[in-house]
mmCIF file of C-alpha atoms in Angstrom:
data_model
loop_
_atom_site.group_PDB
_atom_site.id
_atom_site.type_symbol
_atom_site.label_atom_id
_atom_site.label_comp_id
_atom_site.label_asym_id
_atom_site.label_seq_id
_atom_site.Cartn_x
_atom_site.Cartn_y
_atom_site.Cartn_z
ATOM 1 C CA MET A 1 108.677 127.012 148.926
ATOM 2 C CA ASN A 2 109.737 128.445 152.161
ATOM 3 C CA LEU A 3 107.344 129.807 154.447
ATOM 4 C CA ILE A 4 107.494 132.710 156.197
ATOM 5 C CA PRO A 5 108.309 131.834 160.101
ATOM 6 C CA TYR A 6 105.900 133.829 162.058
ATOM 7 C CA GLN A 7 106.686 134.259 165.629
ATOM 8 C CA SER A 8 105.334 136.482 168.535
ATOM 9 C CA SER A 9 106.072 137.637 172.241
ATOM 10 C CA GLN A 10 103.222 135.153 173.129
ATOM 11 C CA HIS A 11 104.800 131.980 173.685
ATOM 12 C CA GLY A 12 106.014 131.519 169.806
ATOM 13 C CA SER A 13 101.995 131.642 168.797
ATOM 14 C CA ALA A 14 100.746 133.756 165.909
ATOM 15 C CA SER A 15 98.429 136.881 166.722
ATOM 16 C CA GLN A 16 95.666 138.536 165.132
ATOM 17 C CA GLU A 17 98.052 141.705 164.694
ATOM 18 C CA GLU A 18 100.709 139.467 162.648
ATOM 19 C CA LEU A 19 97.783 138.178 160.483
ATOM 20 C CA ALA A 20 96.537 141.912 159.643
ATOM 21 C CA ALA A 21 100.235 142.887 159.041
ATOM 22 C CA GLY A 22 100.795 140.122 156.711
ATOM 23 C CA MET A 23 97.191 140.929 155.044
ATOM 24 C CA ASP A 24 98.350 144.550 154.881
ATOM 25 C CA LEU A 25 101.863 143.742 153.142
ATOM 26 C CA LEU A 26 99.530 141.654 150.804
ATOM 27 C CA LEU A 27 97.145 144.289 150.132
ATOM 28 C CA MET A 28 100.162 146.398 149.110
ATOM 29 C CA GLU A 29 101.286 143.594 146.727
ATOM 30 C CA TYR A 30 97.850 143.555 145.139
ATOM 31 C CA GLN A 31 97.963 147.383 144.814
ATOM 32 C CA THR A 32 101.268 146.817 142.821
ATOM 33 C CA TYR A 33 100.067 144.017 140.946
ATOM 34 C CA GLN A 34 97.138 145.704 139.937
ATOM 35 C CA GLN A 35 99.231 148.721 138.579
ATOM 36 C CA HIS A 36 101.215 146.116 136.330
ATOM 37 C CA VAL A 37 97.957 144.578 135.056
ATOM 38 C CA ARG A 38 96.705 148.085 134.052
ATOM 39 C CA LYS A 39 99.767 148.760 132.423
ATOM 40 C CA LEU A 40 99.470 145.600 130.493
ATOM 41 C CA ASN A 41 95.774 146.499 129.626
ATOM 42 C CA TRP A 42 96.690 149.797 128.319
ATOM 43 C CA ASP A 43 99.848 148.739 126.407
ATOM 44 C CA GLN A 44 98.957 149.595 122.545
ATOM 45 C CA ARG A 45 101.531 147.164 121.122
ATOM 46 C CA LEU A 46 99.858 144.159 123.074
ATOM 47 C CA ARG A 47 96.367 144.986 121.754
ATOM 48 C CA PRO A 48 96.532 142.802 118.222
ATOM 49 C CA TYR A 49 97.345 139.530 120.459
ATOM 50 C CA LEU A 50 94.054 137.502 120.624
ATOM 51 C CA ASP A 51 91.657 138.709 123.303
ATOM 52 C CA PHE A 52 94.634 139.641 125.609
ATOM 53 C CA GLN A 53 93.257 142.911 126.507
ATOM 54 C CA HIS A 54 89.884 141.177 127.338
ATOM 55 C CA LYS A 55 91.854 139.061 129.762
ATOM 56 C CA THR A 56 94.089 141.799 131.265
ATOM 57 C CA ASP A 57 90.503 143.752 131.779
ATOM 58 C CA ILE A 58 89.144 140.981 133.523
ATOM 59 C CA LEU A 59 92.236 140.333 135.524
ATOM 60 C CA TYR A 60 92.311 144.165 136.473
ATOM 61 C CA ARG A 61 88.844 143.982 137.816
ATOM 62 C CA VAL A 62 89.513 140.772 139.742
ATOM 63 C CA ALA A 63 92.522 142.225 141.109
ATOM 64 C CA GLU A 64 90.658 145.687 142.202
ATOM 65 C CA ASN A 65 88.100 143.294 143.883
ATOM 66 C CA ASN A 66 90.515 141.590 145.536
ATOM 67 C CA THR A 67 92.135 144.794 147.053
ATOM 68 C CA HIS A 68 88.881 145.686 148.534
ATOM 69 C CA SER A 69 88.358 142.296 149.944
ATOM 70 C CA LEU A 70 91.657 142.521 151.804
ATOM 71 C CA ALA A 71 91.088 145.892 152.952
ATOM 72 C CA GLU A 72 87.640 144.881 154.530
ATOM 73 C CA GLU A 73 89.381 141.783 156.149
ATOM 74 C CA ILE A 74 92.115 143.942 157.813
ATOM 75 C CA MET A 75 89.308 146.182 159.244
ATOM 76 C CA ARG A 76 87.452 143.384 160.157
ATOM 77 C CA LEU A 77 90.492 141.921 162.263
ATOM 78 C CA GLY A 78 90.333 145.731 164.033
ATOM 79 C CA TYR A 79 93.025 147.438 161.977
ATOM 80 C CA THR A 80 93.638 149.957 159.301
ATOM 81 C CA PRO A 81 95.115 149.014 156.025
ATOM 82 C CA THR A 82 97.919 150.763 154.346
ATOM 83 C CA LEU A 83 97.339 152.598 151.308
ATOM 84 C CA ARG A 84 100.071 152.199 148.580
ATOM 85 C CA THR A 85 99.619 155.949 147.834
ATOM 86 C CA ASP A 86 101.098 156.929 151.281
ATOM 87 C CA PRO A 87 104.561 157.732 150.680
ATOM 88 C CA SER A 88 105.995 155.927 153.804
ATOM 89 C CA ALA A 89 104.254 152.811 152.187
ATOM 90 C CA ALA A 90 106.358 152.858 149.022
ATOM 91 C CA LEU A 91 109.349 151.897 151.222
ATOM 92 C CA ILE A 92 107.989 148.800 152.577
ATOM 93 C CA PRO A 93 109.422 145.881 150.601
ATOM 94 C CA THR A 94 107.182 143.667 148.802
ATOM 95 C CA ARG A 95 107.644 140.509 146.473
ATOM 96 C CA ILE A 96 106.239 142.578 143.404
ATOM 97 C CA ALA A 97 108.816 144.723 141.740
ATOM 98 C CA PRO A 98 107.643 148.177 140.393
ATOM 99 C CA VAL A 99 105.824 148.884 137.107
ATOM 100 C CA ILE A 100 108.382 148.414 134.094
ATOM 101 C CA GLU A 101 108.200 148.555 130.322
ATOM 102 C CA TYR A 102 107.461 145.351 128.443
ATOM 103 C CA ARG A 103 109.559 144.549 125.251
ATOM 104 C CA ASP A 104 106.780 142.006 124.073
ATOM 105 C CA VAL A 105 103.534 140.200 124.456
ATOM 106 C CA ASP A 106 105.685 137.139 125.725
ATOM 107 C CA GLU A 107 107.615 139.032 128.410
ATOM 108 C CA ALA A 108 104.304 140.586 129.162
ATOM 109 C CA ILE A 109 102.536 137.246 129.753
ATOM 110 C CA ARG A 110 105.706 135.691 131.696
ATOM 111 C CA GLU A 111 105.639 138.789 133.903
ATOM 112 C CA VAL A 112 101.787 138.135 134.772
ATOM 113 C CA MET A 113 102.523 134.540 135.419
ATOM 114 C CA GLN A 114 105.537 135.315 137.923
ATOM 115 C CA MET A 115 103.605 138.123 139.750
ATOM 116 C CA SER A 116 100.824 135.872 140.072
ATOM 117 C CA GLY A 117 102.978 133.372 141.397
ATOM 118 C CA GLN A 118 104.949 135.872 143.950
ATOM 119 C CA VAL A 119 101.461 137.107 145.385
ATOM 120 C CA LEU A 120 100.470 133.354 145.629
ATOM 121 C CA GLU A 121 103.413 132.716 147.761
ATOM 122 C CA THR A 122 102.344 135.463 150.201
ATOM 123 C CA VAL A 123 98.540 134.250 150.201
ATOM 124 C CA GLU A 124 99.783 130.629 150.930
ATOM 125 C CA ASP A 125 101.902 132.103 153.930
ATOM 126 C CA LEU A 126 99.066 133.818 155.360
ATOM 127 C CA PHE A 127 96.791 130.954 154.649
ATOM 128 C CA TYR A 128 98.596 129.044 157.249
ATOM 129 C CA LEU A 129 98.843 132.008 159.576
ATOM 130 C CA ALA A 130 95.103 132.162 159.611
ATOM 131 C CA ALA A 131 94.504 128.477 159.937
ATOM 132 C CA GLU A 132 96.808 128.744 163.059
ATOM 133 C CA LEU A 133 94.710 131.239 164.471
ATOM 134 C CA GLU A 134 91.546 129.629 163.375
ATOM 135 C CA GLU A 135 90.316 132.723 161.579
ATOM 136 C CA ASP A 136 87.675 131.199 159.257
ATOM 137 C CA LYS A 137 86.803 134.167 157.309
ATOM 138 C CA SER A 138 90.614 135.036 156.554
ATOM 139 C CA ILE A 139 91.145 131.385 155.740
ATOM 140 C CA GLU A 140 88.299 131.461 153.153
ATOM 141 C CA LEU A 141 89.742 134.773 151.820
ATOM 142 C CA MET A 142 92.940 133.257 151.098
ATOM 143 C CA ARG A 143 91.656 130.015 149.751
ATOM 144 C CA ASN A 144 89.741 132.095 147.353
ATOM 145 C CA LEU A 145 92.537 134.317 146.490
ATOM 146 C CA ALA A 146 94.688 131.134 145.875
ATOM 147 C CA ALA A 147 92.199 129.634 143.448
ATOM 148 C CA GLN A 148 92.302 132.985 141.601
ATOM 149 C CA LEU A 149 95.853 133.255 141.168
ATOM 150 C CA SER A 150 96.039 129.636 140.276
ATOM 151 C CA PHE A 151 93.325 130.016 137.411
ATOM 152 C CA THR A 152 95.401 133.419 136.325
ATOM 153 C CA ILE A 153 98.643 131.432 136.022
ATOM 154 C CA GLY A 154 96.895 128.654 134.199
ATOM 155 C CA VAL A 155 95.128 131.001 131.564
ATOM 156 C CA PHE A 156 97.824 132.940 130.867
ATOM 157 C CA ASN A 157 100.215 129.914 130.417
ATOM 158 C CA SER A 158 97.604 128.848 127.749
ATOM 159 C CA VAL A 159 97.801 132.022 126.092
ATOM 160 C CA ARG A 160 101.438 131.968 126.002
ATOM 161 C CA LEU A 161 101.440 128.271 124.602
ATOM 162 C CA THR A 162 98.820 129.759 121.827
ATOM 163 C CA LEU A 163 100.909 132.466 120.943
ATOM 164 C CA GLY A 164 104.062 129.868 120.584
ATOM 165 C CA ASN A 165 102.214 127.869 117.903
#
């Protein structure tokens, strides 16, 4: 995994502004991620599969809680979070692609796992930046987000394996 090289004009050390900007980007990724999960949860074709709807409903609520936690952390650092509904925010590239139509449940599950992995990469990048800045609350938030995303990948991987049998 390649880490994003963070540099600032202050002798190459990271700044709180960079951390807040990175968290703002992560917030936008989570907002897009949440839209994907909502789409999965509302897709009628996916409902017959085990308790898939229950899992996506929980995942949606967790993603929503995480967006609030990220916004609060950005504000704690003294900055204002960007809303994904702002038209200018739509032009900012993130690792998460826009919402698409899923052909089947296997594709939907693979997409959840892939998106979770992409968001996890951003979380790991921010974890290292927060550690460099010794921002304990940001470190703890990134640690919690990483644990949740890793758990999500594991759960949906087990669902995918179950459906394959």
